[in-house]
Amino acid sequence: MSASTASVTTTVTGWGRTAPTAARLIRPRTYEEAAAAVRECGARGGIPRGLGRAYGDAAQNAGGAVFDMTGLDRIHVIDADDGTVLCGAGVSLHRLMEVLLPLGWFVPVTPGTRQVTVGGAIGADIHGKNHHVSGSFSRHVLSFELLTADGEIRTVGRGTPLFDATAGGMGLTGVILTATLGLLPVETSLMSVDTERASDLDDLMARLTGTDHHYRYSVAWIDLLARGAATGRAVLTRGDHAPFDALPARARARALEFRTPRFPSAPAFLPEGLLSRTTVGLFNELWYRRAPRTRTGELQRISTFFHPLDGVPHWNRVYGRGGFVQYQFVVGHGQEDTLRRIVRRIAERRCPSFLAVLKRFGPADPGWLSFPLPGWTLALDIPAALPGLGRFLDRLDEEVAAAGGRVYLAKDSRLRPELLAAMYPRLDDFRALRAEVDPRGVFVSDLSRRLDL
């Protein structure tokens, strides 16, 4: 291995900081260095990694190699007429926004953080607030270059088995090197946002079902500590990219300027128990009460609407040394009673979660291990040290699987493998294709070992 790609053994963890493992971290900067890293990764194999925003163990590989792909960070070609971009897999969504917004283009799908690489976005097949309109990230990927275990670089197009196995395949089919993406045209870098309060879960679901089709983006913050008549109360936020003529005259000269606020980083060490039921309950009460009952047409920065937590570096430290579990599941339309039961159980369990969101998904995406399916998805953060949390989430997993739903692998850190096939019907197809393109099991992660992927 060349000096430029020399490895360093270090502790690697997901964003939830729950299960750190030691691995050799290798940062290739060229195709040749990436191929060498894969060829020489050793008996424990390797797994590609971007900016480390997978919450669980998807981008970890205990005793093996982890390929830090952020060195492949060039934007190669922008076609401002057709609205496409060809870029390296290590380019972040933040960087794409910096470059593309002044040209009148936006990334078609963004999750709750822009600190995600393009390769990671494909590998996790990320979704955003607009899935009911735009689907997941890979639906907007025209093609990508994939370095497979045999050292071959393949150009993979949509509609092929290798594309569908890689989209949501958590890096287990190979290393994405570049991708060509279709973009969304916008007139400004501001959002026109409507906000309203929902008094309980049924009120929230009725509002989402009845009017979501009027909005490109839609998400609800939900209070999972509220009980009784207020169970599932929420603040619903929806919007679209503001047109140029919606801007006040003073702002039109900077209509496509991309500005991102930055606040002090969370301290490296915080006292345990900071996020107790009492403190989170107080926060949730204040957050709900300060939200307007109804407000329409508020202009917000893109960073405020999509990525409020990105302004606080290392916000995951707020959960303390023990880290946190992000639990996200989806159940289909017609399974609203399952959603109601789970929300009630979380509220009764008094899980101290202040980052909890509910969204509606549109049609399923073609990726064999892609997470979304038409229905309802709930995501929540829970301190990992909460007593009995593992058993509690195991029971929720069983209920989700029985309802035909699934959990999100990019956020998972503790799912039992026996439930995976019920949640992902194309699992056998994925395993068969993976065995075909990687018969020696070069690409492996802590997640793939735990779930026998």
XYZ file of C-alpha atoms in Angstrom:
453
model
C 0.000 0.000 0.000
C 1.408 3.389 -0.978
C 2.430 5.956 1.621
C -0.437 8.209 0.526
C -2.937 5.541 1.491
C -1.179 4.203 4.579
C -3.663 3.033 7.162
C -4.016 4.103 10.766
C -5.735 1.975 13.388
C -8.392 3.966 15.193
C -11.721 3.652 16.974
C -14.688 4.062 14.662
C -18.288 4.612 15.700
C -21.585 5.705 14.257
C -23.252 9.034 14.961
C -25.101 7.458 17.890
C -21.755 6.591 19.560
C -23.088 3.339 20.996
C -20.773 0.544 19.793
C -17.252 1.737 18.890
C -14.903 -0.772 17.278
C -11.281 -0.590 16.154
C -10.427 -0.687 12.441
C -7.708 0.357 9.995
C -8.845 3.645 8.468
C -7.686 4.178 4.879
C -8.342 7.384 2.914
C -7.882 6.881 -0.832
C -7.727 9.958 -3.045
C -7.698 8.321 -6.496
C -9.293 5.362 -8.241
C -5.950 3.560 -8.098
C -5.594 4.110 -4.374
C -9.155 2.911 -3.798
C -8.488 -0.240 -5.817
C -5.292 -0.865 -3.848
C -7.133 -0.398 -0.548
C -9.775 -2.942 -1.547
C -7.168 -5.385 -2.854
C -5.080 -5.195 0.322
C -7.784 -4.847 2.987
C -7.055 -8.248 4.550
C -9.039 -11.184 5.876
C -11.538 -9.046 7.784
C -12.491 -7.157 4.638
C -13.437 -3.510 4.339
C -16.391 -1.145 4.125
C -16.698 2.352 2.584
C -17.500 5.268 4.873
C -18.411 8.887 4.226
C -18.888 11.575 6.882
C -19.972 9.157 9.594
C -23.637 10.087 9.827
C -24.960 6.516 9.852
C -26.280 6.269 13.399
C -25.390 2.643 14.060
C -22.676 0.226 12.913
C -23.183 0.305 9.126
C -19.827 2.009 8.430
C -17.750 0.146 11.028
C -15.665 -2.991 10.572
C -14.127 -4.414 13.742
C -10.620 -5.689 13.095
C -10.803 -4.906 9.395
C -10.525 -1.901 7.108
C -12.741 1.163 6.726
C -12.347 3.176 3.530
C -12.772 6.895 4.209
C -14.062 8.073 0.817
C -14.073 11.796 1.577
C -10.859 12.174 -0.413
C -12.806 11.666 -3.658
C -14.419 15.071 -3.297
C -14.224 16.657 -6.760
C -17.214 18.041 -8.626
C -16.308 17.022 -12.163
C -19.044 18.336 -14.475
C -22.110 20.534 -13.990
C -24.607 20.759 -16.830
C -26.561 23.878 -15.880
C -28.823 23.487 -18.905
C -29.968 19.923 -18.252
C -29.652 20.108 -14.469
C -27.185 17.284 -13.858
C -23.926 16.985 -11.948
C -21.138 14.400 -12.085
C -19.190 14.291 -8.837
C -16.996 12.113 -6.660
C -18.622 9.902 -4.071
C -16.899 11.844 -1.282
C -18.564 15.164 -2.153
C -20.934 16.260 0.607
C -24.453 17.536 0.076
C -23.266 20.717 1.788
C -20.654 21.234 -0.922
C -23.168 20.553 -3.676
C -25.494 23.184 -2.229
C -22.668 25.720 -2.024
C -21.842 25.224 -5.687
C -25.254 24.524 -7.221
C -27.570 26.987 -5.495
C -25.977 30.087 -7.073
C -26.644 28.391 -10.433
C -30.329 27.860 -9.635
C -30.192 24.145 -8.791
C -30.761 22.162 -5.609
C -30.163 18.577 -4.551
C -33.390 16.637 -5.207
C -33.442 14.891 -1.805
C -31.773 15.928 1.451
C -32.117 14.322 4.885
C -31.946 16.181 8.189
C -28.241 16.833 7.723
C -26.283 18.088 4.721
C -23.134 16.494 6.174
C -23.645 13.370 4.080
C -21.559 12.261 1.111
C -23.081 11.372 -2.245
C -21.767 7.821 -1.899
C -23.315 7.514 1.545
C -26.593 8.970 0.264
C -26.780 6.200 -2.343
C -25.593 3.448 -0.012
C -28.264 4.336 2.559
C -30.756 5.462 -0.120
C -31.541 8.445 2.057
C -34.939 10.130 2.106
C -36.087 13.584 3.146
C -39.184 15.610 3.841
C -40.299 15.218 0.231
C -40.516 11.445 -0.165
C -44.251 11.633 -0.793
C -43.406 13.738 -3.888
C -39.860 12.878 -4.935
C -39.015 9.476 -3.498
C -35.582 8.655 -2.128
C -32.156 9.849 -3.241
C -31.394 7.005 -5.617
C -34.458 7.767 -7.700
C -32.530 10.834 -8.900
C -29.245 9.038 -9.557
C -28.725 8.522 -13.288
C -25.674 6.274 -12.937
C -22.642 5.643 -10.762
C -19.205 4.084 -11.029
C -18.742 1.124 -8.689
C -15.454 -0.496 -7.720
C -16.287 -4.153 -7.115
C -14.361 -6.810 -5.208
C -12.605 -8.096 -8.338
C -11.007 -4.679 -8.887
C -13.251 -3.851 -11.841
C -14.832 -0.415 -12.131
C -18.358 -0.784 -13.477
C -20.651 1.935 -14.764
C -24.016 1.073 -13.234
C -27.234 2.502 -14.637
C -30.755 2.656 -13.283
C -32.990 -0.345 -13.716
C -30.202 -2.918 -13.377
C -29.934 -5.487 -10.569
C -26.589 -4.085 -9.418
C -28.074 -0.579 -9.176
C -31.031 -1.845 -7.137
C -28.785 -3.871 -4.829
C -26.406 -0.947 -4.263
C -29.140 1.650 -3.616
C -29.742 1.055 0.082
C -27.179 -1.762 0.105
C -25.087 -0.125 2.840
C -21.817 -0.302 0.903
C -21.841 -4.097 0.678
C -21.764 -4.417 -3.120
C -18.670 -2.253 -3.676
C -17.205 1.217 -3.404
C -19.023 4.006 -5.217
C -16.465 6.271 -6.895
C -18.567 8.811 -8.793
C -22.252 9.476 -9.428
C -24.314 11.464 -11.902
C -27.344 13.115 -10.315
C -30.419 14.873 -11.631
C -31.103 18.194 -9.902
C -34.098 20.308 -8.897
C -34.460 23.830 -10.381
C -35.070 26.618 -7.842
C -35.441 30.394 -8.101
C -34.163 31.275 -4.621
C -32.279 29.832 -1.668
C -35.207 30.516 0.661
C -38.175 28.400 1.652
C -41.809 29.444 1.981
C -42.957 27.655 5.125
C -46.333 26.982 6.722
C -46.463 25.938 10.380
C -49.390 24.676 12.459
C -50.051 22.791 15.646
C -51.879 19.461 15.842
C -53.618 18.654 19.117
C -53.051 14.875 19.040
C -51.948 12.038 16.766
C -55.282 11.619 15.004
C -55.451 15.351 14.314
C -51.904 15.209 12.950
C -52.557 12.242 10.651
C -55.734 13.854 9.340
C -53.860 17.058 8.480
C -51.058 15.131 6.756
C -53.435 12.916 4.799
C -55.729 15.736 3.783
C -53.256 18.378 2.648
C -49.769 16.896 2.140
C -50.302 16.832 -1.625
C -50.214 20.636 -1.626
C -46.589 20.688 -0.396
C -43.253 19.446 -1.707
C -41.845 19.124 1.827
C -43.650 18.018 4.955
C -42.572 16.904 8.436
C -44.033 16.893 11.938
C -42.131 17.200 15.209
C -44.067 15.015 17.638
C -44.142 15.148 21.430
C -43.655 11.542 22.538
C -43.906 12.384 26.228
C -47.428 13.800 25.982
C -50.118 11.434 27.270
C -53.865 11.185 27.570
C -55.849 13.413 25.237
C -52.618 15.090 24.089
C -50.889 11.855 22.982
C -49.066 12.505 19.743
C -49.503 16.265 19.746
C -47.231 17.824 17.167
C -45.930 20.836 15.297
C -46.398 20.378 11.556
C -44.016 22.211 9.218
C -44.448 22.191 5.441
C -43.233 24.230 2.541
C -41.618 24.634 -0.840
C -38.817 26.610 -2.438
C -39.806 30.275 -2.437
C -40.295 31.822 -5.900
C -38.319 34.925 -6.770
C -41.336 37.224 -6.639
C -42.073 36.156 -3.047
C -38.876 37.805 -1.822
C -38.889 41.375 -0.534
C -37.101 43.780 -2.873
C -34.087 44.130 -0.560
C -33.427 40.385 -0.677
C -33.688 39.821 -4.424
C -30.095 40.759 -5.182
C -29.022 37.808 -3.008
C -31.838 35.478 -4.003
C -29.597 32.443 -4.561
C -27.076 33.068 -1.793
C -26.466 30.046 0.417
C -25.872 31.019 4.038
C -25.463 28.635 6.945
C -25.443 29.742 10.586
C -22.952 28.142 12.944
C -23.191 27.953 16.717
C -20.673 26.764 19.318
C -19.922 23.054 19.310
C -21.498 20.873 21.974
C -18.979 20.263 24.793
C -16.944 17.074 24.583
C -18.202 16.007 28.014
C -21.650 16.612 29.386
C -23.101 15.395 32.682
C -24.945 12.094 32.496
C -28.673 12.364 32.908
C -28.888 15.748 31.214
C -31.663 14.408 28.989
C -34.002 13.149 31.671
C -37.757 12.780 31.401
C -38.093 16.020 33.343
C -35.771 18.116 31.175
C -37.052 16.677 27.884
C -40.646 17.043 29.064
C -40.012 20.717 29.808
C -38.339 21.216 26.433
C -41.217 19.516 24.601
C -43.802 21.611 26.421
C -41.999 24.841 25.572
C -41.420 23.804 21.949
C -45.072 22.955 21.430
C -46.377 26.103 23.155
C -44.058 28.496 21.319
C -45.090 27.163 17.925
C -47.804 29.207 16.201
C -51.249 27.695 15.976
C -51.141 28.624 12.302
C -48.587 30.607 10.307
C -48.263 30.704 6.539
C -45.691 31.911 4.051
C -42.794 32.467 6.444
C -39.495 32.811 4.585
C -36.722 30.639 6.009
C -33.194 29.828 4.932
C -32.675 26.397 3.448
C -30.364 25.551 6.339
C -33.019 26.521 8.893
C -35.778 24.516 7.245
C -33.822 21.362 6.409
C -30.788 21.206 8.696
C -31.225 23.103 11.979
C -28.931 20.758 13.906
C -26.045 21.185 11.474
C -25.448 24.604 13.011
C -24.333 22.896 16.243
C -21.204 20.810 15.574
C -21.109 17.505 17.459
C -24.662 17.862 18.707
C -24.673 14.101 19.299
C -22.550 14.715 22.406
C -25.593 16.037 24.224
C -26.559 12.423 24.968
C -23.416 11.886 27.039
C -20.804 9.142 26.919
C -23.414 6.403 26.556
C -24.625 7.747 23.233
C -28.090 7.315 21.828
C -30.203 5.050 19.674
C -32.117 6.475 16.769
C -35.080 4.222 16.101
C -36.919 4.689 12.810
C -39.624 2.448 11.421
C -42.275 2.577 8.726
C -45.679 0.917 8.539
C -47.931 0.962 5.519
C -51.209 2.712 4.882
C -53.943 0.764 6.616
C -51.698 0.171 9.626
C -52.572 3.396 11.415
C -53.652 1.438 14.506
C -50.146 -0.012 14.740
C -48.713 3.496 14.658
C -51.159 4.633 17.333
C -50.265 1.696 19.601
C -46.538 2.306 19.247
C -46.865 6.027 19.963
C -48.953 5.247 23.056
C -46.408 2.690 24.250
C -43.520 5.122 23.819
C -45.477 7.789 25.707
C -46.376 5.357 28.504
C -42.754 4.176 28.673
C -41.782 7.851 29.148
C -38.898 7.645 26.679
C -37.107 11.023 26.906
C -37.030 11.879 23.206
C -37.021 15.460 21.967
C -35.916 14.677 18.397
C -38.939 12.790 17.130
C -40.502 13.270 13.697
C -43.396 11.766 11.776
C -43.651 11.821 7.970
C -45.629 10.203 5.195
C -43.858 8.157 2.532
C -44.925 7.891 -1.079
C -44.382 4.914 -3.415
C -41.602 2.487 -2.553
C -38.217 2.846 -4.213
C -36.597 0.126 -6.349
C -33.628 -0.565 -4.060
C -33.853 -4.075 -2.669
C -32.909 -2.888 0.816
C -34.329 0.629 0.482
C -36.238 1.614 3.574
C -39.311 3.590 2.437
C -42.664 2.037 1.621
C -45.990 3.853 1.230
C -47.182 4.772 4.706
C -46.060 6.369 7.942
C -42.541 6.674 9.318
C -41.618 7.679 12.842
C -38.033 8.440 13.915
C -36.940 9.175 17.467
C -33.704 9.559 19.441
C -33.443 7.811 22.808
C -30.518 7.815 25.267
C -28.908 4.380 24.990
C -28.545 4.077 28.762
C -32.305 4.107 29.352
C -33.023 1.001 31.484
C -34.737 -1.799 29.593
C -34.462 -0.010 26.252
C -33.273 -3.067 24.319
C -36.197 -5.258 25.361
C -38.651 -2.450 24.742
C -37.404 -1.827 21.194
C -37.330 -5.565 20.485
C -41.068 -5.668 21.177
C -41.638 -2.694 18.895
C -39.611 -4.435 16.164
C -41.883 -7.450 16.405
C -44.986 -5.315 16.130
C -43.561 -3.415 13.152
C -42.634 -6.654 11.369
C -46.059 -8.191 12.056
C -47.649 -5.129 10.424
C -45.528 -5.538 7.277
C -43.244 -2.653 8.223
C -39.489 -2.335 8.649
C -36.741 -0.462 10.458
C -34.138 1.716 8.737
C -30.784 -0.066 8.455
C -28.805 3.192 8.162
C -29.966 4.087 11.669
C -30.096 0.633 13.214
C -27.681 -0.577 15.862
C -29.551 -3.455 17.516
C -32.118 -5.241 15.302
C -32.292 -9.032 15.707
C -31.380 -10.819 12.434
C -34.360 -13.171 12.471
C -36.719 -10.252 11.768
C -34.830 -8.977 8.731
C -36.415 -11.236 6.086
C -39.920 -10.289 7.198
C -39.049 -6.613 6.912
C -37.147 -6.763 3.602
C -38.764 -9.212 1.128
C -35.916 -8.826 -1.411
C -33.295 -9.904 1.115
C -32.596 -13.238 -0.610
C -32.113 -11.454 -3.945
C -29.654 -9.086 -2.287
C -27.703 -11.908 -0.699
C -27.541 -13.822 -3.993
C -26.278 -10.839 -5.987
C -23.776 -9.965 -3.287
C -22.434 -13.518 -3.392
C -22.107 -13.217 -7.169
C -20.198 -9.907 -7.259
C -18.235 -10.474 -4.038
C -17.777 -14.249 -3.632
C -14.840 -13.813 -1.215
C -16.776 -11.489 1.100
C -14.415 -8.545 0.693
C -17.025 -5.952 1.649
C -18.172 -6.467 5.197
C -19.247 -4.331 8.165
C -20.281 -4.721 11.758
C -23.869 -4.322 10.538
C -23.538 -7.068 7.914
C -22.066 -9.490 10.435
C -24.727 -8.713 13.018
C -27.601 -9.161 10.559
C -26.018 -11.837 8.352
C -26.452 -9.688 5.252
